[in-house]
Short mmCIF file of C-alpha atoms in Angstrom, two decimals:
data_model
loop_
_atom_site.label_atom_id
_atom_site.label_comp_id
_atom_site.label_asym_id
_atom_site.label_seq_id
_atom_site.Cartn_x
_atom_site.Cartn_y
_atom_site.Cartn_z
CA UNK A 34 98.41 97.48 -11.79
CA UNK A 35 95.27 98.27 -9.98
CA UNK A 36 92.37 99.57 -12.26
CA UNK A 37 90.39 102.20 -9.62
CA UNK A 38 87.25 101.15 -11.79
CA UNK A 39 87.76 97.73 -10.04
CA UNK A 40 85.10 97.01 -7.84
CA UNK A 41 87.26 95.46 -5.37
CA UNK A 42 89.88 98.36 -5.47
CA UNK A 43 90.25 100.63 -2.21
CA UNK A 44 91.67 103.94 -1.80
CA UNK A 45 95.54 104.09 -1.68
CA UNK A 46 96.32 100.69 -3.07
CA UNK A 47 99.24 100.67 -5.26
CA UNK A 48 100.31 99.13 -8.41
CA UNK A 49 101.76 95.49 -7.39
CA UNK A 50 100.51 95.31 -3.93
CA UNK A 51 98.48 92.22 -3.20
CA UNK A 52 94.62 92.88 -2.35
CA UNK A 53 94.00 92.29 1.21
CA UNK A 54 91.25 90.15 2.55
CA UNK A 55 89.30 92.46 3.56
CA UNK A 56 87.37 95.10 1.80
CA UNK A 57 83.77 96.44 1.39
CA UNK A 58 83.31 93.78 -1.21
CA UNK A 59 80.32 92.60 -3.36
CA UNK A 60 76.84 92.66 -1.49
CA UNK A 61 76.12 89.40 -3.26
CA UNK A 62 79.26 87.86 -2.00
CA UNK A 63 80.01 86.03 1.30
CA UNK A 64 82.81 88.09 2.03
CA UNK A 65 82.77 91.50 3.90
CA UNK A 66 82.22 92.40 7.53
CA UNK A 67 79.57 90.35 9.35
CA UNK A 68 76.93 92.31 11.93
CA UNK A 69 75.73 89.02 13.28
CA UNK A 70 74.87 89.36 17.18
CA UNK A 71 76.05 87.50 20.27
CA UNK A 72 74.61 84.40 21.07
CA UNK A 73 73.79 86.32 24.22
CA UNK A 74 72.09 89.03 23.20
CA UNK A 75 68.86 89.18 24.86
CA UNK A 76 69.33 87.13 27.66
CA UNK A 77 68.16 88.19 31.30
CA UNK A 78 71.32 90.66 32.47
CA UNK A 79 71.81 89.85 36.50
CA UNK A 80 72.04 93.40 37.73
CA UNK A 81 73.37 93.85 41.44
CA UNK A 82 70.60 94.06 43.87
CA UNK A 83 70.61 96.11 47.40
CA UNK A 84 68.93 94.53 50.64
CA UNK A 85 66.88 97.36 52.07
CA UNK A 86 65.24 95.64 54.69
CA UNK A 87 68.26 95.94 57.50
CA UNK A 88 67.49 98.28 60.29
CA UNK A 89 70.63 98.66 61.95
CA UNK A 90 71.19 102.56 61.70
CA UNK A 91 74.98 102.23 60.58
CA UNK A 92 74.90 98.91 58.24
CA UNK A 93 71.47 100.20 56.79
CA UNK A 94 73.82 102.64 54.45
CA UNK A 95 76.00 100.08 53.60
CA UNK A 96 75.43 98.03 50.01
CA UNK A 97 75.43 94.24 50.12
CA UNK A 98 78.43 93.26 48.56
CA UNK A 99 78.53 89.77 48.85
CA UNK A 100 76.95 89.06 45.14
CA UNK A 101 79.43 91.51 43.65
CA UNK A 102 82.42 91.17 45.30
CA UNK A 103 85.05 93.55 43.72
CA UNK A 104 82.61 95.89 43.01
CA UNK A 105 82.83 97.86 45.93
CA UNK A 106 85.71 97.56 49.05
CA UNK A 107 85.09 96.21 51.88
CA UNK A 108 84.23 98.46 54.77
CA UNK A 109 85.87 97.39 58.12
CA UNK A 110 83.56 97.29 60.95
CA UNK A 111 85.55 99.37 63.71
CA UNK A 112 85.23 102.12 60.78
CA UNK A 113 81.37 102.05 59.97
CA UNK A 114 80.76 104.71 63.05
CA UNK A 115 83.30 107.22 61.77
CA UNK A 116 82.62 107.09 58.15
CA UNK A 117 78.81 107.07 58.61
CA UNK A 118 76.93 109.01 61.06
CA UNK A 119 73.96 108.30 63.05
CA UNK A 120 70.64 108.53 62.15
CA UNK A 121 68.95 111.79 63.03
CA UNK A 122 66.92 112.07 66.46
CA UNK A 123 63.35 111.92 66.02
CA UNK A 124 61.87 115.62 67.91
CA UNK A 125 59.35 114.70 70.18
CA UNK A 126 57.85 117.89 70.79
CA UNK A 127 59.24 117.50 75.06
CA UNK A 128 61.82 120.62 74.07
CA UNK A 129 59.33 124.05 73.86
CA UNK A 130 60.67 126.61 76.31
CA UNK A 131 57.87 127.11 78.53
CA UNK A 132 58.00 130.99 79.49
CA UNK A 133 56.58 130.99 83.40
CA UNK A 134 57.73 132.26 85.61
CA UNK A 135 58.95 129.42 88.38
CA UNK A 136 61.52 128.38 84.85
CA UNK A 137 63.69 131.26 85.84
CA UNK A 138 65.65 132.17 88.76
CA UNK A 139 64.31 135.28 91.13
CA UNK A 140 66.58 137.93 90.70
CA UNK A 141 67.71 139.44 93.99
CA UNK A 142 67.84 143.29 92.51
CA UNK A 143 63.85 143.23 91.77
CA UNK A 144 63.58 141.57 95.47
CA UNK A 145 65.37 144.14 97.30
CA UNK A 146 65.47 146.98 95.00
CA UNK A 147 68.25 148.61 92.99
CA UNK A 148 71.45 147.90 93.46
CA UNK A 149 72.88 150.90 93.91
CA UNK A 150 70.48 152.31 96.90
CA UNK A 151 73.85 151.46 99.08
CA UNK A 152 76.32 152.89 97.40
CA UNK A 153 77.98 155.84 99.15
CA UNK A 154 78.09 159.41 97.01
CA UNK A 155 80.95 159.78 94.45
CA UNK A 156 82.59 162.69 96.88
CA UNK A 157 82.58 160.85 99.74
CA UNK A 158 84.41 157.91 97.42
CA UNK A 159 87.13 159.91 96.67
CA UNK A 160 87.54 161.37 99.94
CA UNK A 161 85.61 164.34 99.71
CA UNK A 162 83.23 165.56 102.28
CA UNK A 163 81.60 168.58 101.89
CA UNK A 164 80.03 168.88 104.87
CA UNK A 165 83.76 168.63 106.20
CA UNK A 166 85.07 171.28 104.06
CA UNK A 167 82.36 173.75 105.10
CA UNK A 168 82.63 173.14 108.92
CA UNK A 169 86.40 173.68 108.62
CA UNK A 170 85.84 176.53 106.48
CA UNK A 171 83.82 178.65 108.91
CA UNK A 172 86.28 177.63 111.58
CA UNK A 173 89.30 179.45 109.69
CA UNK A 174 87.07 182.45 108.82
CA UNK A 175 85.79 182.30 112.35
CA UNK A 176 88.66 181.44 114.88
CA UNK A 177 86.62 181.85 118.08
CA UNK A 178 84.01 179.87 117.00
CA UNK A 179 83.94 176.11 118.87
CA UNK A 180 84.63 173.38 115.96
CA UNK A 181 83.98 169.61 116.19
CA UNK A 182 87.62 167.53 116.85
CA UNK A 183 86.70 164.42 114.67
CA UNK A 184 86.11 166.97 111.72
CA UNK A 185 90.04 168.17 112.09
CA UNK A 186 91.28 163.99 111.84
CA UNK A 187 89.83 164.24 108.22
CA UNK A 188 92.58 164.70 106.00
CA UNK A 189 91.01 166.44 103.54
CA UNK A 190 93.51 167.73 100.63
CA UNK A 191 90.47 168.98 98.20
CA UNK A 192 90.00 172.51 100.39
CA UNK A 193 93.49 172.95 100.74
CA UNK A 194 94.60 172.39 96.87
CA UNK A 195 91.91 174.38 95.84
CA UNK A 196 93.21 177.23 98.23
CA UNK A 197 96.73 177.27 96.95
CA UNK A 198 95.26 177.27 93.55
CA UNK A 199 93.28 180.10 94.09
CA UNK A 200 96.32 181.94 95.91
CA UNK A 201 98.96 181.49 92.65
CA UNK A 202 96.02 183.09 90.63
CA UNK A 203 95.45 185.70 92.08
CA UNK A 204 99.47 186.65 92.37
CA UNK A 205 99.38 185.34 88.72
CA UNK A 206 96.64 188.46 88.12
CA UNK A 207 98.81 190.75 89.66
CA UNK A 208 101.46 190.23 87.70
CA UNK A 209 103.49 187.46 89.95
CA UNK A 210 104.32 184.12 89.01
CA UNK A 211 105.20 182.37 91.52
CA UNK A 212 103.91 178.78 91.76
CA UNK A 213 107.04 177.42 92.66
CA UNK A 214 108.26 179.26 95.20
CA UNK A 215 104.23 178.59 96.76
CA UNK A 216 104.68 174.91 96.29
CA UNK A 217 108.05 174.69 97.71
CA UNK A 218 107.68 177.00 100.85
CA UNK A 219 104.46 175.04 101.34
CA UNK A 220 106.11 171.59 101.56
CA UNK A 221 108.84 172.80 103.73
CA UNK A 222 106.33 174.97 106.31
CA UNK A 223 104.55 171.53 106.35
CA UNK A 224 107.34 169.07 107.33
CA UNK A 225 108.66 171.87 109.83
CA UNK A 226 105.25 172.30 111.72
CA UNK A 227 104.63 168.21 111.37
CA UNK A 228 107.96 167.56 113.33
CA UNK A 229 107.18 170.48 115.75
CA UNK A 230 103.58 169.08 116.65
CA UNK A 231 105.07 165.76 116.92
CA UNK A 232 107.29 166.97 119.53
CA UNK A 233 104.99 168.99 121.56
CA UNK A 234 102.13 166.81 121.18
CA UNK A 235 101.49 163.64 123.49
CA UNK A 236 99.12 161.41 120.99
CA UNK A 237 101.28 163.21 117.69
CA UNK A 238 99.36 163.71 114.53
CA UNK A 239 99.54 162.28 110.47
CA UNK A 240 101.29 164.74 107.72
CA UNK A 241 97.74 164.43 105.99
CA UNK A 242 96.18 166.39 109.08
CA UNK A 243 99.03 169.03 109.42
CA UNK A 244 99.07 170.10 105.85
CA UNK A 245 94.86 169.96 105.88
CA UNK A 246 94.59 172.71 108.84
CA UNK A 247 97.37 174.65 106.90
CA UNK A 248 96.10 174.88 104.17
CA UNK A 249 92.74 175.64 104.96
CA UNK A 250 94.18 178.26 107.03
CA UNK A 251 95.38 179.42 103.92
CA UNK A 252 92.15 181.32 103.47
CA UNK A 253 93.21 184.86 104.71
CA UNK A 254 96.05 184.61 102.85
CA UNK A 255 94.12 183.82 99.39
CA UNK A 256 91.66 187.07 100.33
CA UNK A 257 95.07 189.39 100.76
CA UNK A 258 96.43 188.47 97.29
CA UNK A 259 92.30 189.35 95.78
CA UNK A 260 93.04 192.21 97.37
CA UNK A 261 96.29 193.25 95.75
CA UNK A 262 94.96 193.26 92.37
CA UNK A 263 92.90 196.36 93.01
CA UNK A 264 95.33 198.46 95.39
CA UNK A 265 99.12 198.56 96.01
CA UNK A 266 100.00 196.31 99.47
CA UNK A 267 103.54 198.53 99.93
CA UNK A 268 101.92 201.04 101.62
CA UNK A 269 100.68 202.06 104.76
CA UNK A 270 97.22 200.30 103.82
CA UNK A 271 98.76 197.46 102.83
CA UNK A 272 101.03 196.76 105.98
CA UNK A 273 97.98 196.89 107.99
CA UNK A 274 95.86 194.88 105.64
CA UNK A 275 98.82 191.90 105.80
CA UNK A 276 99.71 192.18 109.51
CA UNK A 277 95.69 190.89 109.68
CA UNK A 278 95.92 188.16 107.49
CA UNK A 279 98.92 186.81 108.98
CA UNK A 280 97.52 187.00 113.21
CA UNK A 281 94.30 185.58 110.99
CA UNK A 282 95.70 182.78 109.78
CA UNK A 283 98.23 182.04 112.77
CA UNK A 284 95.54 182.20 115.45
CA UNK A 285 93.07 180.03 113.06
CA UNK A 286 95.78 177.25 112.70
CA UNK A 287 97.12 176.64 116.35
CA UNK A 288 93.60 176.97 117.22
CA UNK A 289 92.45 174.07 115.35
CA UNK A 290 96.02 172.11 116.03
CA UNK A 291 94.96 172.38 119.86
CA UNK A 292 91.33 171.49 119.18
CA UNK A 293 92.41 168.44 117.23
CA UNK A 294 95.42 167.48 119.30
CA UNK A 295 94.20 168.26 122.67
CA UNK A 296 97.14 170.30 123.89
CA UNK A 297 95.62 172.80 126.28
CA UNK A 298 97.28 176.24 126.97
CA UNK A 299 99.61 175.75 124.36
CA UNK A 300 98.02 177.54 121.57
CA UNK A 301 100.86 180.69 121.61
CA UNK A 302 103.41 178.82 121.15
CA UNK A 303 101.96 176.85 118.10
CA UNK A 304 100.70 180.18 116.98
CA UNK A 305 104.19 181.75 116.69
CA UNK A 306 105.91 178.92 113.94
CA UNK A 307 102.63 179.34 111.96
CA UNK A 308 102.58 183.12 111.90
CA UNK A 309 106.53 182.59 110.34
CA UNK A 310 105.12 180.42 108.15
CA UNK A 311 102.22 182.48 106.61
CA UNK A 312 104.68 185.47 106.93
CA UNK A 313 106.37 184.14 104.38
CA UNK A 314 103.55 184.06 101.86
CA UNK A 315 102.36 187.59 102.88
CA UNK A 316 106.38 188.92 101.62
CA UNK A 317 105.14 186.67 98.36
CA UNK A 318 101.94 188.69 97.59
CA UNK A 319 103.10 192.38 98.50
CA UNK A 320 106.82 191.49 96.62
#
């Protein structure tokens, strides 16, 4: 049995086991663990060494590995350019932007001045011309009054619209609505005295010129239905009042059809399907 006060007894030995031949042992004794050092202890160590002295700008990155082979891979050289880059560009100072004047280009708006000194007015973009709108306005209000036939080839649809607009509200203040039945007998007076004119006349004339003069001829018409807001058209007033609108705006019309279309001495009998036609509209504003 193993007595624990046995100098050569180790923790958890047990009775009959055989002491091993190893243990902390006596400090006098030969036995025990030995701390002696390598024979090379102290010798020069070869440590791996870098050549720094290459100048090539893609192998100057690269570590020698020919004394330590294993140490690192071997690069291939078709793959040195990708996996490295190239050394940065030295600045040489060549790249200053030089602020005078002959380093940019002349601009040809400061030569000849803005760009928009050419550009026509907005109106007359869209097909507006007030100067053409006024001329043809006097010529409705005054029939016998000598009007310019290039003015009457404008098809001018602004005066007109503007017109009819005017007419329905007025007839809308009165107490009418009747938008539709303006629109409609418009279009249909229109296509009626287009395929009359075209008949009668020898050089013919455009839709957009026919329903122009109409409707600027309109005018009359548009002052009657002011009119019948304040007083009563059924009576004898009233008849009076409307037989003058409508010779108004039938002589106005064929006058400017004949101007524009050159068809002398045949003003009465483009006056009569025009006085039908704005007949119509005077039963709209007394009824």
């Amino acid at each position: 049995m193993a007595n624990p006060n046995d100098q050569n007894y180790y923790y958890g030995q047990s009775s009959g086991m055989a002491q091993p031949g190893y243990g902390w042992g006596d400090a006098n004794q030969g036995d025990g663990i030995s701390f002696d050092m390598d024979s090379n202890f102290g010798q020069e160590q070869h440590f791996q060494s870098f050549d720094y002295s290459q100048t090539s700008a893609h192998t100057s990155a690269i570590p020698d590995t020919s004394t330590s082979a294993g140490l690192y891979p071997t690069i291939p050289q078709a793959y040195e350019s990708s996996y490295i880059g190239s050394p940065p560009t030295v600045y040489g100072g060549q790249q200053f932007l030089n602020p005078n004047a002959s380093s940019f280009p002349t601009s040809n708006v400061a030569s000849t001045g803005t760009e928009f000194e050419d550009e026509p007015p907005l109106l007359e973009e869209l097909g507006i011309n007030p100067d053409h709108i006024f001329q043809k306005t006097l010529a409705v209000l005054n029939p016998l009054r000598e009007t310019d036939a290039s003015i009457l080839q404008d098809t001018d649809l602004a005066g007109p619209l503007a017109f009819v607009l005017a007419f329905g509200g007025f007839l809308l203040l009165s107490g009418k609505v009747h938008f539709s039945y303006i629109y409609g007998i418009g279009v249909l007076g229109c296509l009626a005295i287009y395929a009359m004119l075209n008949l009668m006349a020898v050089s013919g004339v455009s839709i957009g010129v026919t329903v122009s003069v109409l409707g600027y001829c309109l005018l009359p018409m548009v002052a009657l239905s002011g009119v019948s807001i304040l007083i009563s058209l059924q009576g004898l007033l009233g008849i009076v009042l409307t037989a003058l609108a409508i010779l108004w705006c039938s002589i106005s019309a064929s006058k400017l059809f004949v101007t524009a279309l050159t068809m002398d001495h045949q003003q009465p009998l483009v006056a009569y399907p025009c006085a039908m036609l704005y007949g119509v509209f005077a039963l709209l504003t007394i009824f």
